[in-house]
PDB file of C-alpha atoms in Angstrom:
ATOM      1  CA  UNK A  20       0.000   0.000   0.000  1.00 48.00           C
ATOM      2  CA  UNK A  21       2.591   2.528   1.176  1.00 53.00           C
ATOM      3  CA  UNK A  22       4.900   1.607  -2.251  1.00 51.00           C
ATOM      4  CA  UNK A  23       1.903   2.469  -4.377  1.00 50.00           C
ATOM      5  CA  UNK A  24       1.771   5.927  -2.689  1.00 52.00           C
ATOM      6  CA  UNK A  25       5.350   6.733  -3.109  1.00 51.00           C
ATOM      7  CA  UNK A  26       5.149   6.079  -6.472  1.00 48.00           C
ATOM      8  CA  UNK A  27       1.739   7.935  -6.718  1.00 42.00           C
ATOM      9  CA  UNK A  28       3.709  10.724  -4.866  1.00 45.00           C
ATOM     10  CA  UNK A  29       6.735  10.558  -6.799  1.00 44.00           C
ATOM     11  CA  UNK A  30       4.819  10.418 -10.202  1.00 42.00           C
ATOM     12  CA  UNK A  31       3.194  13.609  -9.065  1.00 38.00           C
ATOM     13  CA  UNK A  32       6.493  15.647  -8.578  1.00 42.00           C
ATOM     14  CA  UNK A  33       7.263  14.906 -12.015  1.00 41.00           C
ATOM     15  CA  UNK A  34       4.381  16.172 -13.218  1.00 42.00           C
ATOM     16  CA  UNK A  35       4.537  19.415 -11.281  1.00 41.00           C
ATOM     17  CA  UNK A  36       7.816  19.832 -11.930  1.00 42.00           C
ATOM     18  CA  UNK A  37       7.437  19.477 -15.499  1.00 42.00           C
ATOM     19  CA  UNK A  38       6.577  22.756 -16.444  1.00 46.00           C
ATOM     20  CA  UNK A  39       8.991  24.352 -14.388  1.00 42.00           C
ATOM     21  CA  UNK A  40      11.607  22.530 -16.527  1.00 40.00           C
ATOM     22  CA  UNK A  41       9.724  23.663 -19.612  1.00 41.00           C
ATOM     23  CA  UNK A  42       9.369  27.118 -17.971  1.00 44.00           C
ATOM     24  CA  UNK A  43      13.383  27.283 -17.645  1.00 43.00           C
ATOM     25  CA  UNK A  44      14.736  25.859 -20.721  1.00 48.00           C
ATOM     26  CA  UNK A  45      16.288  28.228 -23.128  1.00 61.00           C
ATOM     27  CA  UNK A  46      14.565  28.402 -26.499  1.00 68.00           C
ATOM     28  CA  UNK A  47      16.343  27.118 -29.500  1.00 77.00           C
ATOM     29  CA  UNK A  48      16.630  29.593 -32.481  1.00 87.00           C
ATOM     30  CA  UNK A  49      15.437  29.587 -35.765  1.00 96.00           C
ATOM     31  CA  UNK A  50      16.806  32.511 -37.570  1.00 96.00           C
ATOM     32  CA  UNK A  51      14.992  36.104 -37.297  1.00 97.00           C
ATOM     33  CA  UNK A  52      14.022  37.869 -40.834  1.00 98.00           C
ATOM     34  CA  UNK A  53      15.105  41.259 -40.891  1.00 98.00           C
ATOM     35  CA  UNK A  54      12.755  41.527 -44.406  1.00 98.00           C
ATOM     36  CA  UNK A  55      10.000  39.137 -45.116  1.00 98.00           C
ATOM     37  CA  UNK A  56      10.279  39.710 -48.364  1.00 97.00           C
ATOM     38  CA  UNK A  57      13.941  38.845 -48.587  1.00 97.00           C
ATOM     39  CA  UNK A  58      13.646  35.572 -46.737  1.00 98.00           C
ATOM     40  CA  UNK A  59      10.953  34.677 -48.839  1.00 97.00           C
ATOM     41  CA  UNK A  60      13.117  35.396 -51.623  1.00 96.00           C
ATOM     42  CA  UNK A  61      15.983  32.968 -50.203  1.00 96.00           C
ATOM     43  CA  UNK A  62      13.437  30.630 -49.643  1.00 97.00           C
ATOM     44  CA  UNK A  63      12.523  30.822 -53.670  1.00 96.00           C
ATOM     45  CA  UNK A  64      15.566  30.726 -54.439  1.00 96.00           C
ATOM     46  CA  UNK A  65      15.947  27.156 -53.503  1.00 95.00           C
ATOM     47  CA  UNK A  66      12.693  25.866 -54.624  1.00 95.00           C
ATOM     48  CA  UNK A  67      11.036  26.196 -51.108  1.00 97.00           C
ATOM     49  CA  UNK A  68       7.872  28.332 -49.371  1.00 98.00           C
ATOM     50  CA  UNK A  69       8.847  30.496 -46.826  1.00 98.00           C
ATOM     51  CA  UNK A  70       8.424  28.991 -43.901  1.00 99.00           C
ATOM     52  CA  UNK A  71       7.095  31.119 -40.731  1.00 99.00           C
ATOM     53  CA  UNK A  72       6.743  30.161 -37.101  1.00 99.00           C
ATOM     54  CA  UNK A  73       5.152  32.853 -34.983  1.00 98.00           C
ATOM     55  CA  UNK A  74       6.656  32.066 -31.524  1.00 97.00           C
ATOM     56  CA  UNK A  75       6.468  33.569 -28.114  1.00 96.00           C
ATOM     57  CA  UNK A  76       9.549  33.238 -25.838  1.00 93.00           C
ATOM     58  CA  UNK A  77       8.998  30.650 -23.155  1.00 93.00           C
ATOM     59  CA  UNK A  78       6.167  28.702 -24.687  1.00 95.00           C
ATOM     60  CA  UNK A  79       6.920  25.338 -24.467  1.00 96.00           C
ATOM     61  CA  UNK A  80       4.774  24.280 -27.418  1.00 96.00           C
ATOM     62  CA  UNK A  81       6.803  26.610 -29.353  1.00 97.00           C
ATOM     63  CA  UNK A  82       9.784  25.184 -28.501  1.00 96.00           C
ATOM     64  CA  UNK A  83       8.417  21.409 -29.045  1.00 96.00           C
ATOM     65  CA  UNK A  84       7.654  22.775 -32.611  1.00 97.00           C
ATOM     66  CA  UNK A  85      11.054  24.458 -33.178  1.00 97.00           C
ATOM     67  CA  UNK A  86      13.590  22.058 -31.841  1.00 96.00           C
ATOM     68  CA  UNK A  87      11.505  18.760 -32.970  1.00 96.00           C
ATOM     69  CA  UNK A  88       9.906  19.454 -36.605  1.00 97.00           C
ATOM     70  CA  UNK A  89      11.073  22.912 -37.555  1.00 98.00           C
ATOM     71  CA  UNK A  90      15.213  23.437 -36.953  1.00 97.00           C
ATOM     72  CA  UNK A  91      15.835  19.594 -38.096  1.00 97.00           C
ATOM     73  CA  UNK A  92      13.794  20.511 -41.125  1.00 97.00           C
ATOM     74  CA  UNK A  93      15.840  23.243 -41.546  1.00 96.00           C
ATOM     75  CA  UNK A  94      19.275  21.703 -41.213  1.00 95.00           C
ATOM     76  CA  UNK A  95      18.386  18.044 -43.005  1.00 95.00           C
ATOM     77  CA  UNK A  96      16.000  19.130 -45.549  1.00 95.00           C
ATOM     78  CA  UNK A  97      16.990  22.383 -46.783  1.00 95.00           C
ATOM     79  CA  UNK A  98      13.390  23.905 -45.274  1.00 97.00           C
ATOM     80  CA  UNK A  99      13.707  27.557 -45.002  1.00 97.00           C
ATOM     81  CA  UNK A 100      11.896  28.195 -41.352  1.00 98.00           C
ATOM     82  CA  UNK A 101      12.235  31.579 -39.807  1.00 98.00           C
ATOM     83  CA  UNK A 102      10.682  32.833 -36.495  1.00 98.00           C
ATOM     84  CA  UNK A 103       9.192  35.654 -35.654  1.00 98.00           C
ATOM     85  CA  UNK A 104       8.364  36.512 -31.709  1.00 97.00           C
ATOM     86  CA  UNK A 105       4.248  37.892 -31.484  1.00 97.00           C
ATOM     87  CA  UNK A 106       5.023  40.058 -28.763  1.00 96.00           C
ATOM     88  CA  UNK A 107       8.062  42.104 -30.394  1.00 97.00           C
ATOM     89  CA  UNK A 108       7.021  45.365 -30.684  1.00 97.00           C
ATOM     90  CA  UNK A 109      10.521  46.871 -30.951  1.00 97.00           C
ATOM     91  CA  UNK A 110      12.600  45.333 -33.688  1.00 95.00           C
ATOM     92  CA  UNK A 111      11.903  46.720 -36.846  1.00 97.00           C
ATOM     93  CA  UNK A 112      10.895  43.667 -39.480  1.00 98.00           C
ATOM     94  CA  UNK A 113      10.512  45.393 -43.458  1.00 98.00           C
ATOM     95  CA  UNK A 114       6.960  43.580 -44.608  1.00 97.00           C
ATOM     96  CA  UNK A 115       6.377  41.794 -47.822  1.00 97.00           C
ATOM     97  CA  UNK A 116       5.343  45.931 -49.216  1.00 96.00           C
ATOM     98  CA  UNK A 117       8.921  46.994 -48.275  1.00 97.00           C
ATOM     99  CA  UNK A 118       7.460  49.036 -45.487  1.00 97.00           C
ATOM    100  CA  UNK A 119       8.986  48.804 -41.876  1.00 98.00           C
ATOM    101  CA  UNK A 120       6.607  47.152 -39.120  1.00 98.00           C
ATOM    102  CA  UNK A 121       7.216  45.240 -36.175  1.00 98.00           C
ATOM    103  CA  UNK A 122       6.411  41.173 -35.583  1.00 98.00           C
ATOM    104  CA  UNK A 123       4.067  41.725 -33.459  1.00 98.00           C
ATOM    105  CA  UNK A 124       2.040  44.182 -35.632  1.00 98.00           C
ATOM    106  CA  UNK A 125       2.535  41.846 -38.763  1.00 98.00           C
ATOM    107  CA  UNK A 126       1.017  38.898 -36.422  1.00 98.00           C
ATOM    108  CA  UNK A 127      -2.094  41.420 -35.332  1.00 98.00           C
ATOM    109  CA  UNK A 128      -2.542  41.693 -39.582  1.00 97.00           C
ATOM    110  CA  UNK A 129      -2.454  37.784 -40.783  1.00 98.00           C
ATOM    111  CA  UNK A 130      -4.292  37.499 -37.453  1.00 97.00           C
ATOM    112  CA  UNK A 131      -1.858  34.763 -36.663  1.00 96.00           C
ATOM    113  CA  UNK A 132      -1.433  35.377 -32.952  1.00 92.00           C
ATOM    114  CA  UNK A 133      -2.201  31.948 -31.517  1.00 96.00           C
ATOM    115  CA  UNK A 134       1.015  30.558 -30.824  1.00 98.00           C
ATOM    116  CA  UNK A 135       2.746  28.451 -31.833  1.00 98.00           C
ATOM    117  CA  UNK A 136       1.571  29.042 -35.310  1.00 98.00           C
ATOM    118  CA  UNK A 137       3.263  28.106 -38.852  1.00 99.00           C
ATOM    119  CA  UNK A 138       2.709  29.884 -41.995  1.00 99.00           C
ATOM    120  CA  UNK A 139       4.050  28.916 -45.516  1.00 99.00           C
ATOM    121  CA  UNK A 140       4.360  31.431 -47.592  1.00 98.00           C
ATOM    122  CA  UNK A 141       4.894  32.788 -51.000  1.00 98.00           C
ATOM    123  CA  UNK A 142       7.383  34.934 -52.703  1.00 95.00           C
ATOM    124  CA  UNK A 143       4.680  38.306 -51.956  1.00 96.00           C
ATOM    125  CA  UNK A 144       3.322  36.865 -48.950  1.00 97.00           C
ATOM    126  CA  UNK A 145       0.741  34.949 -49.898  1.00 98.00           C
ATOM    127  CA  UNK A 146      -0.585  31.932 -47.806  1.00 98.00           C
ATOM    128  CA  UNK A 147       0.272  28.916 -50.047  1.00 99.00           C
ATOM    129  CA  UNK A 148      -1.241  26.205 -47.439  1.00 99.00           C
ATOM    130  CA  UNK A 149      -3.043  26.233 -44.785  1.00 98.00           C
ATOM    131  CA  UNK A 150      -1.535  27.260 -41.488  1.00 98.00           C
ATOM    132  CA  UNK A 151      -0.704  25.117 -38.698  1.00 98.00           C
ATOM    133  CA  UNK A 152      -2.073  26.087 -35.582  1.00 97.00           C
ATOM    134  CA  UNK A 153      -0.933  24.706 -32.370  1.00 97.00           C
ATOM    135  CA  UNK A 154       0.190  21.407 -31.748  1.00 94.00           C
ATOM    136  CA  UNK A 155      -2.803  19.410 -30.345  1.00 84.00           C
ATOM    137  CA  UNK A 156      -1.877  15.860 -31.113  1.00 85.00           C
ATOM    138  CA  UNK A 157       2.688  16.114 -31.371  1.00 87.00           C
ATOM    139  CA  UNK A 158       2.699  12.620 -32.675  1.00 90.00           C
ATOM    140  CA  UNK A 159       0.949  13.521 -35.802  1.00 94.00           C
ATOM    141  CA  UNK A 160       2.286  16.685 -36.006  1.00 97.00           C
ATOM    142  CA  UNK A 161       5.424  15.494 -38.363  1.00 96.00           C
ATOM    143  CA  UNK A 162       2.929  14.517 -40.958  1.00 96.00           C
ATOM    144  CA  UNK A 163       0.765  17.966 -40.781  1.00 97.00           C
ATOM    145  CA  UNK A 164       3.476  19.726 -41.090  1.00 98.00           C
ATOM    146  CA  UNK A 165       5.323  17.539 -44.193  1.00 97.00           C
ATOM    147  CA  UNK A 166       1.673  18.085 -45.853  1.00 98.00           C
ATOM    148  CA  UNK A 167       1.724  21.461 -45.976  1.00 98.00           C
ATOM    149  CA  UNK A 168       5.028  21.776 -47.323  1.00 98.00           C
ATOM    150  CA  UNK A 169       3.705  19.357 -50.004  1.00 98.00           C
ATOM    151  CA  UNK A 170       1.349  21.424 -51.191  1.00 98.00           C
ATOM    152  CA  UNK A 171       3.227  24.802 -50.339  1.00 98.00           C
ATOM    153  CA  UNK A 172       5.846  23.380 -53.073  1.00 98.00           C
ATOM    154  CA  UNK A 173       3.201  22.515 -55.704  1.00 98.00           C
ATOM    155  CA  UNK A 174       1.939  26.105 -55.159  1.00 97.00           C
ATOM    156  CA  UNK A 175       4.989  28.248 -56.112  1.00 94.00           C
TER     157      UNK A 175
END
């Protein structure tokens, strides 16, 4: 009876401590467009969408999305992911019309501030598949996201 508890107890700790951990951990980076425009046109350039996660620092599903499906992508596959933080209303980020705005205003405008949320895009912006928005289910998230890029890739 008592072992049962102690497990029960110890299972527990670990749960509660679990987002603490996730709380704590550093984020890993996916590189920052200083011009959407230009990124998308690097992206082009080698055949692929453009590739947007909107992220906000500290969100653990963000980071699950970056450091499992997104930077891998990125560093295998030749997938040209970028990140942009939701909050940032500081940085200056040139838009797909050349005109400066910030992340967090751009987010506000594609109404893509649910995080984490990916975007593909075209070489002017455009939406070439459908966005992924959170992560609900993470072990069917690899195929969701290979999908898109599918049919981002037919699109350009």
């Amino acid at each position: 009876m008592h072992t049962g508890r102690r497990r029960f107890s110890k299972s527990l700790a670990c749960a509660l401590a679990l987002p603490a951990a996730w709380a704590q951990a550093k984020d890993t980076a996916l590189p920052v467009p200083a011009s959407l425009a230009q990124a998308a046109l690097t992206a082009g350039a080698t055949g692929e969408p453009l590739v947007l996660l909107i992220s906000l620092p500290g969100c653990p599903f963000c980071e699950l999305v970056r450091r499992s499906y997104l930077l891998p992508a990125r560093l295998n596959d030749g997938v040209q992911a970028w990140q942009i933080d939701v909050l940032n209303k500081t940085a200056l980020l040139i838009g797909f019309d050349g005109q400066p705005t910030t992340a967090a205003l751009q987010t506000k405008a594609w109404k893509a501030t649910f995080t984490p949320t990916v975007l593909f895009l075209g070489s002017q912006g455009q939406e070439l598949a459908e966005r992924l928005v959170g992560i609900a289910v993470p072990d069917f998230y690899g195929a969701y996201l290979e999908q898109r890029l599918a049919t981002a890739r037919k699109a350009l």
